[in-house]
PDB file of C-alpha atoms in Angstrom:
ATOM      1  CA  UNK A   1      68.857 167.451 -12.251  1.00  0.00           C
ATOM      2  CA  UNK A   2      71.703 166.752  -9.840  1.00  0.00           C
ATOM      3  CA  UNK A   3      71.839 170.488  -9.083  1.00  0.00           C
ATOM      4  CA  UNK A   4      68.138 170.530  -8.166  1.00  0.00           C
ATOM      5  CA  UNK A   5      68.557 167.461  -5.952  1.00  0.00           C
ATOM      6  CA  UNK A   6      71.577 169.011  -4.222  1.00  0.00           C
ATOM      7  CA  UNK A   7      69.901 172.381  -3.665  1.00  0.00           C
ATOM      8  CA  UNK A   8      66.807 170.677  -2.268  1.00  0.00           C
ATOM      9  CA  UNK A   9      69.093 168.885   0.182  1.00  0.00           C
ATOM     10  CA  UNK A  10      70.485 172.270   1.240  1.00  0.00           C
ATOM     11  CA  UNK A  11      66.962 173.585   1.896  1.00  0.00           C
ATOM     12  CA  UNK A  12      66.160 170.484   3.966  1.00  0.00           C
ATOM     13  CA  UNK A  13      69.330 171.009   6.005  1.00  0.00           C
ATOM     14  CA  UNK A  14      68.349 174.599   6.731  1.00  0.00           C
ATOM     15  CA  UNK A  15      64.809 173.616   7.705  1.00  0.00           C
ATOM     16  CA  UNK A  16      65.944 170.886  10.089  1.00  0.00           C
ATOM     17  CA  UNK A  17      68.490 173.250  11.635  1.00  0.00           C
ATOM     18  CA  UNK A  18      65.741 175.824  12.261  1.00  0.00           C
ATOM     19  CA  UNK A  19      63.364 173.171  13.580  1.00  0.00           C
ATOM     20  CA  UNK A  20      65.992 171.675  15.875  1.00  0.00           C
ATOM     21  CA  UNK A  21      66.923 175.023  17.419  1.00  0.00           C
ATOM     22  CA  UNK A  22      63.268 176.014  17.831  1.00  0.00           C
ATOM     23  CA  UNK A  23      62.470 172.663  19.462  1.00  0.00           C
ATOM     24  CA  UNK A  24      65.411 173.132  21.842  1.00  0.00           C
ATOM     25  CA  UNK A  25      64.092 176.496  23.034  1.00  0.00           C
ATOM     26  CA  UNK A  26      60.509 175.254  23.299  1.00  0.00           C
ATOM     27  CA  UNK A  27      61.593 172.280  25.405  1.00  0.00           C
ATOM     28  CA  UNK A  28      63.507 174.663  27.686  1.00  0.00           C
ATOM     29  CA  UNK A  29      60.424 176.908  27.780  1.00  0.00           C
ATOM     30  CA  UNK A  30      62.260 179.990  26.605  1.00  0.00           C
ATOM     31  CA  UNK A  31      61.778 182.361  23.641  1.00  0.00           C
ATOM     32  CA  UNK A  32      58.385 180.741  23.155  1.00  0.00           C
ATOM     33  CA  UNK A  33      56.705 183.111  20.699  1.00  0.00           C
ATOM     34  CA  UNK A  34      59.523 183.454  18.185  1.00  0.00           C
ATOM     35  CA  UNK A  35      60.433 179.752  18.457  1.00  0.00           C
ATOM     36  CA  UNK A  36      56.877 178.746  17.561  1.00  0.00           C
ATOM     37  CA  UNK A  37      57.004 180.985  14.511  1.00  0.00           C
ATOM     38  CA  UNK A  38      60.260 179.751  13.031  1.00  0.00           C
ATOM     39  CA  UNK A  39      59.414 176.144  13.906  1.00  0.00           C
ATOM     40  CA  UNK A  40      56.235 176.497  11.847  1.00  0.00           C
ATOM     41  CA  UNK A  41      58.169 178.052   8.948  1.00  0.00           C
ATOM     42  CA  UNK A  42      60.745 175.245   9.075  1.00  0.00           C
ATOM     43  CA  UNK A  43      58.043 172.576   8.899  1.00  0.00           C
ATOM     44  CA  UNK A  44      55.965 174.320   6.218  1.00  0.00           C
ATOM     45  CA  UNK A  45      59.034 174.555   3.972  1.00  0.00           C
ATOM     46  CA  UNK A  46      60.744 171.356   5.113  1.00  0.00           C
ATOM     47  CA  UNK A  47      57.942 168.932   4.278  1.00  0.00           C
ATOM     48  CA  UNK A  48      57.558 169.855   0.575  1.00  0.00           C
ATOM     49  CA  UNK A  49      61.351 170.077   0.257  1.00  0.00           C
ATOM     50  CA  UNK A  50      61.692 166.548   1.667  1.00  0.00           C
ATOM     51  CA  UNK A  51      59.074 165.297  -0.775  1.00  0.00           C
ATOM     52  CA  UNK A  52      60.777 167.015  -3.729  1.00  0.00           C
ATOM     53  CA  UNK A  53      64.147 165.525  -2.730  1.00  0.00           C
ATOM     54  CA  UNK A  54      62.640 162.061  -3.143  1.00  0.00           C
ATOM     55  CA  UNK A  55      60.250 162.728  -5.997  1.00  0.00           C
ATOM     56  CA  UNK A  56      60.871 164.056  -8.567  1.00  0.00           C
ATOM     57  CA  UNK A  57      64.538 165.089  -8.148  1.00  0.00           C
ATOM     58  CA  UNK A  58      65.764 161.874  -6.497  1.00  0.00           C
ATOM     59  CA  UNK A  59      63.838 159.782  -8.994  1.00  0.00           C
ATOM     60  CA  UNK A  60      65.291 161.777 -11.903  1.00  0.00           C
ATOM     61  CA  UNK A  61      68.809 161.352 -10.523  1.00  0.00           C
ATOM     62  CA  UNK A  62      68.447 157.570 -10.070  1.00  0.00           C
ATOM     63  CA  UNK A  63      67.090 157.107 -13.594  1.00  0.00           C
ATOM     64  CA  UNK A  64      69.918 159.195 -15.012  1.00  0.00           C
ATOM     65  CA  UNK A  65      72.501 157.080 -13.182  1.00  0.00           C
ATOM     66  CA  UNK A  66      70.839 153.875 -14.397  1.00  0.00           C
ATOM     67  CA  UNK A  67      70.950 155.124 -17.979  1.00  0.00           C
ATOM     68  CA  UNK A  68      74.452 156.606 -18.094  1.00  0.00           C
ATOM     69  CA  UNK A  69      76.308 154.785 -15.272  1.00  0.00           C
ATOM     70  CA  UNK A  70      74.716 151.326 -15.085  1.00  0.00           C
ATOM     71  CA  UNK A  71      77.641 149.773 -13.174  1.00  0.00           C
ATOM     72  CA  UNK A  72      77.369 152.403 -10.448  1.00  0.00           C
ATOM     73  CA  UNK A  73      73.604 151.927 -10.333  1.00  0.00           C
ATOM     74  CA  UNK A  74      73.856 148.160  -9.897  1.00  0.00           C
ATOM     75  CA  UNK A  75      76.478 148.537  -7.159  1.00  0.00           C
ATOM     76  CA  UNK A  76      74.633 151.143  -5.123  1.00  0.00           C
ATOM     77  CA  UNK A  77      71.383 149.167  -5.333  1.00  0.00           C
ATOM     78  CA  UNK A  78      73.110 145.889  -4.411  1.00  0.00           C
ATOM     79  CA  UNK A  79      71.861 144.337  -7.642  1.00  0.00           C
ATOM     80  CA  UNK A  80      74.319 141.584  -8.569  1.00  0.00           C
ATOM     81  CA  UNK A  81      72.513 139.539 -11.214  1.00  0.00           C
ATOM     82  CA  UNK A  82      70.535 140.566 -14.286  1.00  0.00           C
ATOM     83  CA  UNK A  83      66.869 139.983 -13.596  1.00  0.00           C
ATOM     84  CA  UNK A  84      63.445 140.552 -15.095  1.00  0.00           C
ATOM     85  CA  UNK A  85      61.163 142.117 -12.507  1.00  0.00           C
ATOM     86  CA  UNK A  86      64.043 143.117 -10.218  1.00  0.00           C
ATOM     87  CA  UNK A  87      63.260 143.803  -6.578  1.00  0.00           C
ATOM     88  CA  UNK A  88      64.280 146.915  -4.640  1.00  0.00           C
ATOM     89  CA  UNK A  89      66.627 146.195  -1.714  1.00  0.00           C
ATOM     90  CA  UNK A  90      65.543 148.161   1.358  1.00  0.00           C
ATOM     91  CA  UNK A  91      67.906 146.576   3.902  1.00  0.00           C
ATOM     92  CA  UNK A  92      70.661 143.991   3.804  1.00  0.00           C
ATOM     93  CA  UNK A  93      74.421 143.537   3.650  1.00  0.00           C
ATOM     94  CA  UNK A  94      76.262 143.060   0.333  1.00  0.00           C
ATOM     95  CA  UNK A  95      78.171 139.757   0.145  1.00  0.00           C
ATOM     96  CA  UNK A  96      80.768 140.043  -2.629  1.00  0.00           C
ATOM     97  CA  UNK A  97      82.044 136.506  -2.136  1.00  0.00           C
ATOM     98  CA  UNK A  98      78.677 134.953  -2.940  1.00  0.00           C
ATOM     99  CA  UNK A  99      77.370 137.880  -5.034  1.00  0.00           C
ATOM    100  CA  UNK A 100      74.197 138.363  -3.034  1.00  0.00           C
ATOM    101  CA  UNK A 101      72.568 140.468  -0.322  1.00  0.00           C
ATOM    102  CA  UNK A 102      72.576 138.873   3.127  1.00  0.00           C
ATOM    103  CA  UNK A 103      69.501 139.263   5.352  1.00  0.00           C
ATOM    104  CA  UNK A 104      67.613 141.147   2.648  1.00  0.00           C
ATOM    105  CA  UNK A 105      64.371 143.071   2.913  1.00  0.00           C
ATOM    106  CA  UNK A 106      63.196 143.486  -0.685  1.00  0.00           C
ATOM    107  CA  UNK A 107      60.151 145.007  -2.358  1.00  0.00           C
ATOM    108  CA  UNK A 108      59.442 142.619  -5.272  1.00  0.00           C
ATOM    109  CA  UNK A 109      59.701 144.095  -8.791  1.00  0.00           C
ATOM    110  CA  UNK A 110      59.939 147.651  -7.449  1.00  0.00           C
ATOM    111  CA  UNK A 111      63.386 148.364  -8.944  1.00  0.00           C
ATOM    112  CA  UNK A 112      62.174 147.475 -12.437  1.00  0.00           C
ATOM    113  CA  UNK A 113      59.145 149.712 -12.043  1.00  0.00           C
ATOM    114  CA  UNK A 114      61.087 152.680 -10.669  1.00  0.00           C
ATOM    115  CA  UNK A 115      63.694 152.574 -13.431  1.00  0.00           C
ATOM    116  CA  UNK A 116      61.615 151.508 -16.448  1.00  0.00           C
ATOM    117  CA  UNK A 117      57.973 152.086 -15.403  1.00  0.00           C
ATOM    118  CA  UNK A 118      57.371 148.376 -15.970  1.00  0.00           C
ATOM    119  CA  UNK A 119      57.050 145.695 -13.301  1.00  0.00           C
ATOM    120  CA  UNK A 120      58.790 143.076 -15.452  1.00  0.00           C
ATOM    121  CA  UNK A 121      61.529 145.171 -17.092  1.00  0.00           C
ATOM    122  CA  UNK A 122      65.056 143.768 -17.189  1.00  0.00           C
ATOM    123  CA  UNK A 123      67.649 145.405 -14.926  1.00  0.00           C
ATOM    124  CA  UNK A 124      71.288 144.484 -15.518  1.00  0.00           C
ATOM    125  CA  UNK A 125      73.339 143.333 -12.535  1.00  0.00           C
ATOM    126  CA  UNK A 126      76.998 143.830 -11.619  1.00  0.00           C
ATOM    127  CA  UNK A 127      78.015 140.444 -13.008  1.00  0.00           C
ATOM    128  CA  UNK A 128      77.014 141.703 -16.448  1.00  0.00           C
ATOM    129  CA  UNK A 129      80.114 143.940 -16.485  1.00  0.00           C
ATOM    130  CA  UNK A 130      83.872 143.332 -16.259  1.00  0.00           C
ATOM    131  CA  UNK A 131      85.285 143.524 -12.735  1.00  0.00           C
ATOM    132  CA  UNK A 132      87.788 146.229 -13.707  1.00  0.00           C
ATOM    133  CA  UNK A 133      84.788 148.521 -14.347  1.00  0.00           C
ATOM    134  CA  UNK A 134      83.334 147.998 -10.872  1.00  0.00           C
ATOM    135  CA  UNK A 135      83.645 150.736  -8.210  1.00  0.00           C
ATOM    136  CA  UNK A 136      86.573 150.187  -5.857  1.00  0.00           C
ATOM    137  CA  UNK A 137      84.506 149.921  -2.669  1.00  0.00           C
ATOM    138  CA  UNK A 138      81.088 148.468  -3.405  1.00  0.00           C
ATOM    139  CA  UNK A 139      80.169 147.996   0.263  1.00  0.00           C
ATOM    140  CA  UNK A 140      80.796 151.650   1.128  1.00  0.00           C
ATOM    141  CA  UNK A 141      78.925 152.776  -1.992  1.00  0.00           C
ATOM    142  CA  UNK A 142      75.955 150.551  -1.155  1.00  0.00           C
ATOM    143  CA  UNK A 143      75.718 151.688   2.472  1.00  0.00           C
ATOM    144  CA  UNK A 144      76.228 155.367   1.588  1.00  0.00           C
ATOM    145  CA  UNK A 145      73.367 155.260  -0.882  1.00  0.00           C
ATOM    146  CA  UNK A 146      71.043 153.417   1.476  1.00  0.00           C
ATOM    147  CA  UNK A 147      71.859 155.759   4.376  1.00  0.00           C
ATOM    148  CA  UNK A 148      70.992 158.730   2.160  1.00  0.00           C
ATOM    149  CA  UNK A 149      67.764 157.143   0.936  1.00  0.00           C
ATOM    150  CA  UNK A 150      66.788 155.917   4.398  1.00  0.00           C
ATOM    151  CA  UNK A 151      67.322 159.299   6.015  1.00  0.00           C
ATOM    152  CA  UNK A 152      65.386 160.938   3.187  1.00  0.00           C
ATOM    153  CA  UNK A 153      62.438 158.689   4.000  1.00  0.00           C
ATOM    154  CA  UNK A 154      62.784 159.577   7.685  1.00  0.00           C
ATOM    155  CA  UNK A 155      62.732 163.289   6.815  1.00  0.00           C
ATOM    156  CA  UNK A 156      59.440 162.905   4.946  1.00  0.00           C
ATOM    157  CA  UNK A 157      57.858 161.012   7.846  1.00  0.00           C
ATOM    158  CA  UNK A 158      59.059 163.394  10.565  1.00  0.00           C
ATOM    159  CA  UNK A 159      58.202 166.556   8.650  1.00  0.00           C
ATOM    160  CA  UNK A 160      54.840 165.075   7.628  1.00  0.00           C
ATOM    161  CA  UNK A 161      53.865 164.334  11.232  1.00  0.00           C
ATOM    162  CA  UNK A 162      55.100 167.774  12.273  1.00  0.00           C
ATOM    163  CA  UNK A 163      53.052 169.423   9.523  1.00  0.00           C
ATOM    164  CA  UNK A 164      49.871 167.742  10.749  1.00  0.00           C
ATOM    165  CA  UNK A 165      50.601 168.986  14.275  1.00  0.00           C
ATOM    166  CA  UNK A 166      51.318 172.501  12.986  1.00  0.00           C
ATOM    167  CA  UNK A 167      47.965 172.587  11.215  1.00  0.00           C
ATOM    168  CA  UNK A 168      46.298 171.431  14.436  1.00  0.00           C
ATOM    169  CA  UNK A 169      48.334 174.012  16.410  1.00  0.00           C
ATOM    170  CA  UNK A 170      49.679 171.260  18.669  1.00  0.00           C
ATOM    171  CA  UNK A 171      53.325 170.937  17.602  1.00  0.00           C
ATOM    172  CA  UNK A 172      54.728 173.316  20.234  1.00  0.00           C
ATOM    173  CA  UNK A 173      53.175 171.155  22.999  1.00  0.00           C
ATOM    174  CA  UNK A 174      54.081 167.728  21.541  1.00  0.00           C
ATOM    175  CA  UNK A 175      57.221 167.045  23.552  1.00  0.00           C
ATOM    176  CA  UNK A 176      58.002 163.706  21.920  1.00  0.00           C
ATOM    177  CA  UNK A 177      58.058 165.222  18.413  1.00  0.00           C
ATOM    178  CA  UNK A 178      59.989 168.234  19.694  1.00  0.00           C
ATOM    179  CA  UNK A 179      62.618 165.870  21.084  1.00  0.00           C
ATOM    180  CA  UNK A 180      62.810 164.074  17.735  1.00  0.00           C
ATOM    181  CA  UNK A 181      63.185 167.368  15.871  1.00  0.00           C
ATOM    182  CA  UNK A 182      65.868 168.581  18.254  1.00  0.00           C
ATOM    183  CA  UNK A 183      67.885 165.360  17.971  1.00  0.00           C
ATOM    184  CA  UNK A 184      67.516 165.286  14.178  1.00  0.00           C
ATOM    185  CA  UNK A 185      69.965 168.168  13.670  1.00  0.00           C
ATOM    186  CA  UNK A 186      72.937 166.073  12.423  1.00  0.00           C
ATOM    187  CA  UNK A 187      70.917 163.816  10.123  1.00  0.00           C
ATOM    188  CA  UNK A 188      70.629 166.149   7.081  1.00  0.00           C
ATOM    189  CA  UNK A 189      74.392 166.739   7.209  1.00  0.00           C
ATOM    190  CA  UNK A 190      74.935 162.972   7.298  1.00  0.00           C
ATOM    191  CA  UNK A 191      72.500 162.480   4.403  1.00  0.00           C
ATOM    192  CA  UNK A 192      74.231 165.132   2.278  1.00  0.00           C
ATOM    193  CA  UNK A 193      77.646 163.625   2.988  1.00  0.00           C
ATOM    194  CA  UNK A 194      76.379 160.130   2.180  1.00  0.00           C
ATOM    195  CA  UNK A 195      74.977 161.480  -1.084  1.00  0.00           C
ATOM    196  CA  UNK A 196      78.349 162.859  -2.130  1.00  0.00           C
ATOM    197  CA  UNK A 197      80.020 159.601  -1.068  1.00  0.00           C
ATOM    198  CA  UNK A 198      77.587 157.865  -3.418  1.00  0.00           C
ATOM    199  CA  UNK A 199      78.448 160.234  -6.257  1.00  0.00           C
ATOM    200  CA  UNK A 200      82.231 160.139  -5.913  1.00  0.00           C
ATOM    201  CA  UNK A 201      82.741 156.482  -4.963  1.00  0.00           C
ATOM    202  CA  UNK A 202      80.249 155.381  -7.589  1.00  0.00           C
ATOM    203  CA  UNK A 203      82.049 157.034 -10.495  1.00  0.00           C
ATOM    204  CA  UNK A 204      85.235 155.082  -9.778  1.00  0.00           C
ATOM    205  CA  UNK A 205      87.359 153.805 -11.433  1.00  0.00           C
ATOM    206  CA  UNK A 206      86.776 156.725 -13.815  1.00  0.00           C
ATOM    207  CA  UNK A 207      88.224 160.226 -13.564  1.00  0.00           C
ATOM    208  CA  UNK A 208      86.372 161.159 -16.763  1.00  0.00           C
ATOM    209  CA  UNK A 209      83.611 158.606 -17.216  1.00  0.00           C
ATOM    210  CA  UNK A 210      84.414 156.055 -19.939  1.00  0.00           C
ATOM    211  CA  UNK A 211      87.369 158.161 -21.125  1.00  0.00           C
ATOM    212  CA  UNK A 212      90.053 158.371 -18.440  1.00  0.00           C
ATOM    213  CA  UNK A 213      90.588 156.261 -15.327  1.00  0.00           C
ATOM    214  CA  UNK A 214      91.571 157.750 -11.983  1.00  0.00           C
ATOM    215  CA  UNK A 215      94.823 155.775 -11.981  1.00  0.00           C
ATOM    216  CA  UNK A 216      95.801 157.420 -15.265  1.00  0.00           C
ATOM    217  CA  UNK A 217      95.265 160.877 -13.802  1.00  0.00           C
ATOM    218  CA  UNK A 218      97.957 160.546 -11.142  1.00  0.00           C
ATOM    219  CA  UNK A 219     101.103 162.620 -11.697  1.00  0.00           C
ATOM    220  CA  UNK A 220     104.535 160.997 -11.506  1.00  0.00           C
ATOM    221  CA  UNK A 221     106.026 164.352 -10.459  1.00  0.00           C
ATOM    222  CA  UNK A 222     104.274 164.414  -7.073  1.00  0.00           C
ATOM    223  CA  UNK A 223     105.701 162.239  -4.311  1.00  0.00           C
ATOM    224  CA  UNK A 224     103.708 160.330  -1.717  1.00  0.00           C
ATOM    225  CA  UNK A 225     105.093 162.671   0.923  1.00  0.00           C
ATOM    226  CA  UNK A 226     103.688 165.726  -0.850  1.00  0.00           C
ATOM    227  CA  UNK A 227     100.285 164.082  -1.150  1.00  0.00           C
ATOM    228  CA  UNK A 228     100.289 163.079   2.529  1.00  0.00           C
ATOM    229  CA  UNK A 229     101.410 166.552   3.643  1.00  0.00           C
ATOM    230  CA  UNK A 230      98.638 168.210   1.639  1.00  0.00           C
ATOM    231  CA  UNK A 231      96.031 165.737   2.898  1.00  0.00           C
ATOM    232  CA  UNK A 232      97.016 166.196   6.547  1.00  0.00           C
ATOM    233  CA  UNK A 233      97.083 169.967   6.065  1.00  0.00           C
ATOM    234  CA  UNK A 234      93.541 170.031   4.728  1.00  0.00           C
ATOM    235  CA  UNK A 235      92.352 167.647   7.446  1.00  0.00           C
ATOM    236  CA  UNK A 236      93.897 169.825  10.142  1.00  0.00           C
ATOM    237  CA  UNK A 237      92.396 172.998   8.670  1.00  0.00           C
ATOM    238  CA  UNK A 238      88.917 171.495   8.412  1.00  0.00           C
ATOM    239  CA  UNK A 239      89.195 170.080  11.935  1.00  0.00           C
ATOM    240  CA  UNK A 240      90.076 173.523  13.282  1.00  0.00           C
ATOM    241  CA  UNK A 241      87.222 175.162  11.379  1.00  0.00           C
ATOM    242  CA  UNK A 242      84.814 172.459  12.589  1.00  0.00           C
ATOM    243  CA  UNK A 243      85.767 173.024  16.236  1.00  0.00           C
ATOM    244  CA  UNK A 244      85.391 176.803  15.871  1.00  0.00           C
ATOM    245  CA  UNK A 245      82.064 176.363  14.058  1.00  0.00           C
ATOM    246  CA  UNK A 246      80.730 174.016  16.743  1.00  0.00           C
ATOM    247  CA  UNK A 247      81.821 176.375  19.532  1.00  0.00           C
ATOM    248  CA  UNK A 248      80.321 179.489  17.945  1.00  0.00           C
ATOM    249  CA  UNK A 249      77.064 177.849  16.857  1.00  0.00           C
ATOM    250  CA  UNK A 250      76.385 176.202  20.227  1.00  0.00           C
ATOM    251  CA  UNK A 251      77.091 179.534  21.921  1.00  0.00           C
ATOM    252  CA  UNK A 252      74.660 181.370  19.638  1.00  0.00           C
ATOM    253  CA  UNK A 253      71.975 178.695  20.061  1.00  0.00           C
ATOM    254  CA  UNK A 254      72.323 178.727  23.842  1.00  0.00           C
ATOM    255  CA  UNK A 255      72.068 182.515  23.928  1.00  0.00           C
ATOM    256  CA  UNK A 256      68.868 182.488  21.894  1.00  0.00           C
ATOM    257  CA  UNK A 257      67.501 184.980  19.383  1.00  0.00           C
ATOM    258  CA  UNK A 258      68.175 188.654  19.893  1.00  0.00           C
ATOM    259  CA  UNK A 259      65.478 191.141  19.050  1.00  0.00           C
ATOM    260  CA  UNK A 260      66.801 194.176  17.266  1.00  0.00           C
ATOM    261  CA  UNK A 261      65.268 197.379  18.526  1.00  0.00           C
ATOM    262  CA  UNK A 262      64.314 199.553  15.605  1.00  0.00           C
ATOM    263  CA  UNK A 263      65.235 203.219  16.112  1.00  0.00           C
ATOM    264  CA  UNK A 264      62.246 205.450  16.500  1.00  0.00           C
ATOM    265  CA  UNK A 265      61.841 207.984  13.741  1.00  0.00           C
ATOM    266  CA  UNK A 266      60.311 211.342  14.407  1.00  0.00           C
ATOM    267  CA  UNK A 267      57.968 212.762  11.835  1.00  0.00           C
ATOM    268  CA  UNK A 268      57.166 216.378  11.595  1.00  0.00           C
ATOM    269  CA  UNK A 269      53.665 217.483  10.816  1.00  0.00           C
ATOM    270  CA  UNK A 270      53.063 219.588   7.780  1.00  0.00           C
ATOM    271  CA  UNK A 271      51.455 222.909   8.642  1.00  0.00           C
TER     272      UNK A 271
END
């Protein structure tokens, strides 16, 4: 189920990349014909992919987390206290001192329904579990999850509007939507990264869930200097690759699509 959710996210990223590049060329009034075609393909694939990422794959993933990792689920939802008919937090800031969500926007009873298909089902909160089982950074986990979910909702809305315009053959002339599509390029990458933040931060403090803690997996034979050297090395390598990637991709996008001339083949008639 996590594989399906992840692969759907990859498809969404590809579709938004195509749509963003096509919108860029259409706004500059260049490569019009081919840009219209791959913009339409991006939208026709991107809308169902965005829907599938939310339902059913996202729904499956959330229910699986609630069943097998209830502490992680409570933390990422900002659900501090056990409650019958628990509400779904849409916006708000987690307050660990007072064990509540500040400035909340909540859909009443929605969390109970989404997890148990019952409006009045009981959902356990963080305070139900020992503090040493809580994730190390609840605030980052909470915001990562809500950024992912919020952007996923935005993807559905933007691709849905674009699909309607494609069917009406008006998308290539709707400059406002084209601007939104062009500027949306980084959002799928942010959503995917936030999703993996949710996965990896949420499974803490466990290296192997319920069997081995991360602290127990550290080796006494590796010094802090070795760890820092390796970390800085990887960061430097990824920074270099990111700069090269950005340079090459922006150059290719600015140049536009190249049409490959097919060689003409001569056919001989049969006497």
